[in-house]
Amino acid sequence: MIRVLIAEDEHLIRGALISLLSAEKGIQVVADTGEGHQVVALAREHRPDVAVLDVNLPDINGLEVAGRLQECLPQCRSLLLTSLDHPGTVRQALDQGVAGYLLKDAPPGALATAIRRVAAAQRVIAPELLLAAWQARSNPLTPRETEVLARASEGMDVAGVAEATQLSHGTVRNYLSRCVMKLGARGRLDAVRIAREAGWLLGSSASASHLSDTRR
């Protein structure tokens, strides 16, 4: 019996996934949640073989959750689901060693097949996503620059980013300036847009009014 944990914030979709998998022989959904921060605790309690994770969970993105699972419970393999095919996100998933990555509009039977293959230590990536990753532009930002830009995208001002990253205000400003330059952006707002559309920034979307604070 393959034990499965599902993390999907949209109730209708999560319910549909549970119903779909409950009808499959040899697959048992042992836990489900709509919040990324609950996944590791649930996985420790229920010991799933496969975690099916929405990439765009509202609190913690699915890639980060998959990374935490890999650290805490390496025997639990992650299968990501997405309604979008941002190439940069796919590249990150491949680089991170995620076991599976499917589009949500895949045929119903594709998920059960993918879960069985992932549980058997195989890797399953939707062909469309694999092609997108192959064609994708690599992230020109360093991990630190990406982190700083991600913090700014959440609405933090320079002081907030500096505190969160334990960097000086001047260093944060330099990182943000380099992000703008490397991405060929018109400013910080545009740099965030470019990086988010490429899939290099995941997590909650920030409004323009919040981001305007980072100009200080």
mmCIF file of C-alpha atoms in Angstrom:
data_model
loop_
_atom_site.group_PDB
_atom_site.id
_atom_site.type_symbol
_atom_site.label_atom_id
_atom_site.label_comp_id
_atom_site.label_asym_id
_atom_site.label_seq_id
_atom_site.Cartn_x
_atom_site.Cartn_y
_atom_site.Cartn_z
ATOM 1 C CA MET A 1 0.000 0.000 0.000
ATOM 2 C CA ILE A 2 1.410 3.394 -1.052
ATOM 3 C CA ARG A 3 0.740 5.984 1.640
ATOM 4 C CA VAL A 4 0.082 9.487 0.272
ATOM 5 C CA LEU A 5 -0.066 12.957 1.833
ATOM 6 C CA ILE A 6 -1.795 15.743 -0.128
ATOM 7 C CA ALA A 7 -1.092 19.469 0.321
ATOM 8 C CA GLU A 8 -3.436 21.629 -1.770
ATOM 9 C CA ASP A 9 -5.025 24.854 -0.545
ATOM 10 C CA GLU A 10 -8.084 24.802 -2.835
ATOM 11 C CA HIS A 11 -10.673 22.664 -1.040
ATOM 12 C CA LEU A 12 -12.486 21.495 -4.167
ATOM 13 C CA ILE A 13 -9.282 20.377 -5.847
ATOM 14 C CA ARG A 14 -8.012 18.679 -2.685
ATOM 15 C CA GLY A 15 -11.315 16.854 -2.271
ATOM 16 C CA ALA A 16 -11.243 15.759 -5.906
ATOM 17 C CA LEU A 17 -7.690 14.447 -5.540
ATOM 18 C CA ILE A 18 -8.611 12.493 -2.412
ATOM 19 C CA SER A 19 -11.662 10.973 -4.132
ATOM 20 C CA LEU A 20 -9.645 10.130 -7.226
ATOM 21 C CA LEU A 21 -6.869 8.402 -5.290
ATOM 22 C CA SER A 22 -9.238 6.640 -2.891
ATOM 23 C CA ALA A 23 -10.623 4.752 -5.888
ATOM 24 C CA GLU A 24 -7.159 3.468 -6.818
ATOM 25 C CA LYS A 25 -6.034 0.067 -5.605
ATOM 26 C CA GLY A 26 -2.833 0.092 -3.603
ATOM 27 C CA ILE A 27 -2.973 3.829 -2.795
ATOM 28 C CA GLN A 28 -4.132 5.265 0.525
ATOM 29 C CA VAL A 29 -4.400 8.983 1.351
ATOM 30 C CA VAL A 30 -3.250 9.118 4.973
ATOM 31 C CA ALA A 31 -3.250 12.909 5.494
ATOM 32 C CA ASP A 32 -4.180 16.143 3.751
ATOM 33 C CA THR A 33 -3.778 19.857 4.407
ATOM 34 C CA GLY A 34 -4.147 23.225 2.734
ATOM 35 C CA GLU A 35 -1.102 24.767 4.416
ATOM 36 C CA GLY A 36 2.541 24.158 3.614
ATOM 37 C CA HIS A 37 3.811 24.656 7.160
ATOM 38 C CA GLN A 38 1.757 21.654 8.341
ATOM 39 C CA VAL A 39 3.271 19.197 5.874
ATOM 40 C CA VAL A 40 6.408 18.141 7.752
ATOM 41 C CA ALA A 41 4.531 17.577 11.022
ATOM 42 C CA LEU A 42 1.857 15.531 9.235
ATOM 43 C CA ALA A 43 4.515 13.566 7.377
ATOM 44 C CA ARG A 44 6.302 12.745 10.627
ATOM 45 C CA GLU A 45 3.028 11.566 12.139
ATOM 46 C CA HIS A 46 1.650 9.561 9.198
ATOM 47 C CA ARG A 47 4.889 8.479 7.411
ATOM 48 C CA PRO A 48 3.686 8.802 3.805
ATOM 49 C CA ASP A 49 5.662 7.312 0.942
ATOM 50 C CA VAL A 50 4.733 10.165 -1.399
ATOM 51 C CA ALA A 51 3.781 13.795 -0.708
ATOM 52 C CA VAL A 52 1.666 15.409 -3.447
ATOM 53 C CA LEU A 53 2.315 19.142 -3.133
ATOM 54 C CA ASP A 54 0.768 22.142 -4.842
ATOM 55 C CA VAL A 55 3.609 24.391 -5.994
ATOM 56 C CA ASN A 56 1.695 27.557 -5.066
ATOM 57 C CA LEU A 57 0.676 26.898 -1.474
ATOM 58 C CA PRO A 58 -0.359 30.165 0.221
ATOM 59 C CA ASP A 59 2.132 30.191 3.097
ATOM 60 C CA ILE A 60 5.180 28.206 1.923
ATOM 61 C CA ASN A 61 5.741 27.285 -1.708
ATOM 62 C CA GLY A 62 5.753 23.620 -2.635
ATOM 63 C CA LEU A 63 9.425 23.619 -3.629
ATOM 64 C CA GLU A 64 10.437 24.795 -0.169
ATOM 65 C CA VAL A 65 8.174 22.211 1.445
ATOM 66 C CA ALA A 66 9.750 19.505 -0.730
ATOM 67 C CA GLY A 67 13.192 20.641 0.412
ATOM 68 C CA ARG A 68 12.176 20.441 4.072
ATOM 69 C CA LEU A 69 10.747 16.977 3.555
ATOM 70 C CA GLN A 70 13.946 15.870 1.860
ATOM 71 C CA GLU A 71 15.936 17.012 4.887
ATOM 72 C CA CYS A 72 13.614 15.645 7.592
ATOM 73 C CA LEU A 73 12.097 12.569 5.924
ATOM 74 C CA PRO A 74 14.181 11.570 2.896
ATOM 75 C CA GLN A 75 12.133 8.379 2.533
ATOM 76 C CA CYS A 76 9.093 10.520 1.612
ATOM 77 C CA ARG A 77 9.347 11.458 -2.049
ATOM 78 C CA SER A 78 7.736 14.645 -3.365
ATOM 79 C CA LEU A 79 5.449 15.002 -6.377
ATOM 80 C CA LEU A 80 4.646 18.608 -7.300
ATOM 81 C CA LEU A 81 1.445 19.750 -9.008
ATOM 82 C CA THR A 82 1.069 23.077 -10.758
ATOM 83 C CA SER A 83 -1.430 24.922 -12.918
ATOM 84 C CA LEU A 84 1.424 27.000 -14.342
ATOM 85 C CA ASP A 85 4.537 25.973 -16.201
ATOM 86 C CA HIS A 86 7.043 28.669 -15.231
ATOM 87 C CA PRO A 87 10.290 27.314 -16.708
ATOM 88 C CA GLY A 88 12.439 28.699 -13.907
ATOM 89 C CA THR A 89 10.387 26.853 -11.309
ATOM 90 C CA VAL A 90 10.731 23.617 -13.243
ATOM 91 C CA ARG A 91 14.494 24.073 -13.407
ATOM 92 C CA GLN A 92 14.598 24.612 -9.641
ATOM 93 C CA ALA A 93 12.580 21.452 -9.092
ATOM 94 C CA LEU A 94 14.917 19.444 -11.310
ATOM 95 C CA ASP A 95 18.014 20.881 -9.630
ATOM 96 C CA GLN A 96 16.526 20.151 -6.209
ATOM 97 C CA GLY A 97 15.905 16.518 -7.115
ATOM 98 C CA VAL A 98 12.110 16.565 -6.824
ATOM 99 C CA ALA A 99 10.809 13.127 -7.791
ATOM 100 C CA GLY A 100 7.787 14.240 -9.818
ATOM 101 C CA TYR A 101 6.272 17.319 -11.443
ATOM 102 C CA LEU A 102 2.871 17.298 -13.175
ATOM 103 C CA LEU A 103 0.421 19.841 -14.525
ATOM 104 C CA LYS A 104 -2.961 19.881 -12.784
ATOM 105 C CA ASP A 105 -4.776 19.465 -16.083
ATOM 106 C CA ALA A 106 -3.113 16.099 -16.736
ATOM 107 C CA PRO A 107 -5.495 13.156 -17.388
ATOM 108 C CA PRO A 108 -6.982 11.765 -14.127
ATOM 109 C CA GLY A 109 -5.109 8.484 -14.328
ATOM 110 C CA ALA A 110 -1.774 10.248 -14.783
ATOM 111 C CA LEU A 111 -1.550 11.210 -11.107
ATOM 112 C CA ALA A 112 -2.027 7.661 -9.807
ATOM 113 C CA THR A 113 0.502 6.367 -12.336
ATOM 114 C CA ALA A 114 2.969 9.077 -11.316
ATOM 115 C CA ILE A 115 2.521 8.281 -7.614
ATOM 116 C CA ARG A 116 3.253 4.598 -8.242
ATOM 117 C CA ARG A 117 6.363 5.431 -10.246
ATOM 118 C CA VAL A 118 7.594 7.969 -7.703
ATOM 119 C CA ALA A 119 7.045 5.473 -4.879
ATOM 120 C CA ALA A 120 9.139 3.004 -6.888
ATOM 121 C CA ALA A 121 12.040 5.492 -6.833
ATOM 122 C CA GLN A 122 11.467 6.615 -10.417
ATOM 123 C CA ARG A 123 11.275 10.210 -11.593
ATOM 124 C CA VAL A 124 8.222 11.573 -13.396
ATOM 125 C CA ILE A 125 8.245 14.960 -15.131
ATOM 126 C CA ALA A 126 5.486 16.013 -17.541
ATOM 127 C CA PRO A 127 7.008 16.274 -21.038
ATOM 128 C CA GLU A 128 5.683 19.841 -21.439
ATOM 129 C CA LEU A 129 7.426 20.890 -18.227
ATOM 130 C CA LEU A 130 10.643 19.134 -19.182
ATOM 131 C CA LEU A 131 10.714 20.971 -22.496
ATOM 132 C CA ALA A 132 10.015 24.281 -20.765
ATOM 133 C CA ALA A 133 12.887 23.651 -18.345
ATOM 134 C CA TRP A 134 15.257 22.776 -21.175
ATOM 135 C CA GLN A 135 14.374 26.001 -22.993
ATOM 136 C CA ALA A 136 14.409 28.169 -19.871
ATOM 137 C CA ARG A 137 16.837 30.941 -19.190
ATOM 138 C CA SER A 138 18.996 30.229 -16.162
ATOM 139 C CA ASN A 139 18.568 32.461 -13.125
ATOM 140 C CA PRO A 140 21.325 35.082 -13.385
ATOM 141 C CA LEU A 141 20.958 36.009 -9.713
ATOM 142 C CA THR A 142 23.040 34.452 -6.969
ATOM 143 C CA PRO A 143 21.161 32.628 -4.173
ATOM 144 C CA ARG A 144 21.734 35.627 -1.883
ATOM 145 C CA GLU A 145 20.462 38.103 -4.484
ATOM 146 C CA THR A 146 17.428 35.911 -5.085
ATOM 147 C CA GLU A 147 16.737 35.790 -1.344
ATOM 148 C CA VAL A 148 16.973 39.571 -0.992
ATOM 149 C CA LEU A 149 14.695 40.163 -3.976
ATOM 150 C CA ALA A 150 12.223 37.601 -2.635
ATOM 151 C CA ARG A 151 12.101 39.408 0.713
ATOM 152 C CA ALA A 152 11.503 42.699 -1.071
ATOM 153 C CA SER A 153 8.736 41.075 -3.131
ATOM 154 C CA GLU A 154 6.908 40.274 0.120
ATOM 155 C CA GLY A 155 6.621 43.993 0.880
ATOM 156 C CA MET A 156 9.632 44.416 3.174
ATOM 157 C CA ASP A 157 11.487 47.726 3.111
ATOM 158 C CA VAL A 158 15.288 47.852 3.135
ATOM 159 C CA ALA A 159 15.417 47.794 6.929
ATOM 160 C CA GLY A 160 13.142 44.761 7.066
ATOM 161 C CA VAL A 161 15.149 42.881 4.459
ATOM 162 C CA ALA A 162 18.375 43.757 6.295
ATOM 163 C CA GLU A 163 16.995 42.426 9.568
ATOM 164 C CA ALA A 164 15.638 39.235 7.990
ATOM 165 C CA THR A 165 18.867 38.472 6.134
ATOM 166 C CA GLN A 166 21.278 39.855 8.765
ATOM 167 C CA LEU A 167 22.856 42.182 6.228
ATOM 168 C CA SER A 168 23.596 45.893 6.446
ATOM 169 C CA HIS A 169 21.236 48.393 4.838
ATOM 170 C CA GLY A 170 23.907 49.336 2.304
ATOM 171 C CA THR A 171 24.498 45.706 1.340
ATOM 172 C CA VAL A 172 20.780 45.150 0.812
ATOM 173 C CA ARG A 173 20.587 48.215 -1.435
ATOM 174 C CA ASN A 174 23.596 46.959 -3.408
ATOM 175 C CA TYR A 175 21.998 43.518 -3.845
ATOM 176 C CA LEU A 176 18.738 45.064 -5.042
ATOM 177 C CA SER A 177 20.595 47.311 -7.474
ATOM 178 C CA ARG A 178 22.462 44.298 -8.865
ATOM 179 C CA CYS A 179 19.154 42.437 -9.285
ATOM 180 C CA VAL A 180 17.778 45.334 -11.317
ATOM 181 C CA MET A 181 20.914 45.484 -13.460
ATOM 182 C CA LYS A 182 21.233 41.724 -14.059
ATOM 183 C CA LEU A 183 17.563 41.351 -15.020
ATOM 184 C CA GLY A 184 17.607 44.408 -17.281
ATOM 185 C CA ALA A 185 14.722 45.795 -15.259
ATOM 186 C CA ARG A 186 13.444 49.368 -15.021
ATOM 187 C CA GLY A 187 13.451 49.241 -11.237
ATOM 188 C CA ARG A 188 12.806 46.970 -8.256
ATOM 189 C CA LEU A 189 9.131 46.455 -9.080
ATOM 190 C CA ASP A 190 10.039 45.404 -12.600
ATOM 191 C CA ALA A 191 12.839 43.144 -11.315
ATOM 192 C CA VAL A 192 10.343 41.360 -9.055
ATOM 193 C CA ARG A 193 7.924 40.970 -11.978
ATOM 194 C CA ILE A 194 10.605 39.527 -14.256
ATOM 195 C CA ALA A 195 11.911 37.128 -11.612
ATOM 196 C CA ARG A 196 8.424 35.997 -10.579
ATOM 197 C CA GLU A 197 7.271 35.387 -14.146
ATOM 198 C CA ALA A 198 10.415 33.359 -14.793
ATOM 199 C CA GLY A 199 9.650 31.219 -11.739
ATOM 200 C CA TRP A 200 12.696 32.310 -9.751
ATOM 201 C CA LEU A 201 10.558 33.802 -6.976
ATOM 202 C CA LEU A 202 7.818 31.728 -5.373
ATOM 203 C CA GLY A 203 5.429 32.359 -2.535
ATOM 204 C CA SER A 204 2.860 35.041 -1.848
ATOM 205 C CA SER A 205 2.370 37.768 -4.429
ATOM 206 C CA ALA A 206 3.137 41.295 -3.335
ATOM 207 C CA SER A 207 1.138 44.334 -4.272
ATOM 208 C CA ALA A 208 2.704 47.330 -5.942
ATOM 209 C CA SER A 209 1.812 49.502 -2.976
ATOM 210 C CA HIS A 210 3.743 47.239 -0.627
ATOM 211 C CA LEU A 211 6.694 46.945 -2.925
ATOM 212 C CA SER A 212 6.948 50.694 -3.251
ATOM 213 C CA ASP A 213 8.207 50.766 0.340
ATOM 214 C CA THR A 214 11.385 48.976 -0.735
ATOM 215 C CA ARG A 215 12.470 52.037 -2.708
ATOM 216 C CA ARG A 216 13.534 53.730 0.518
#
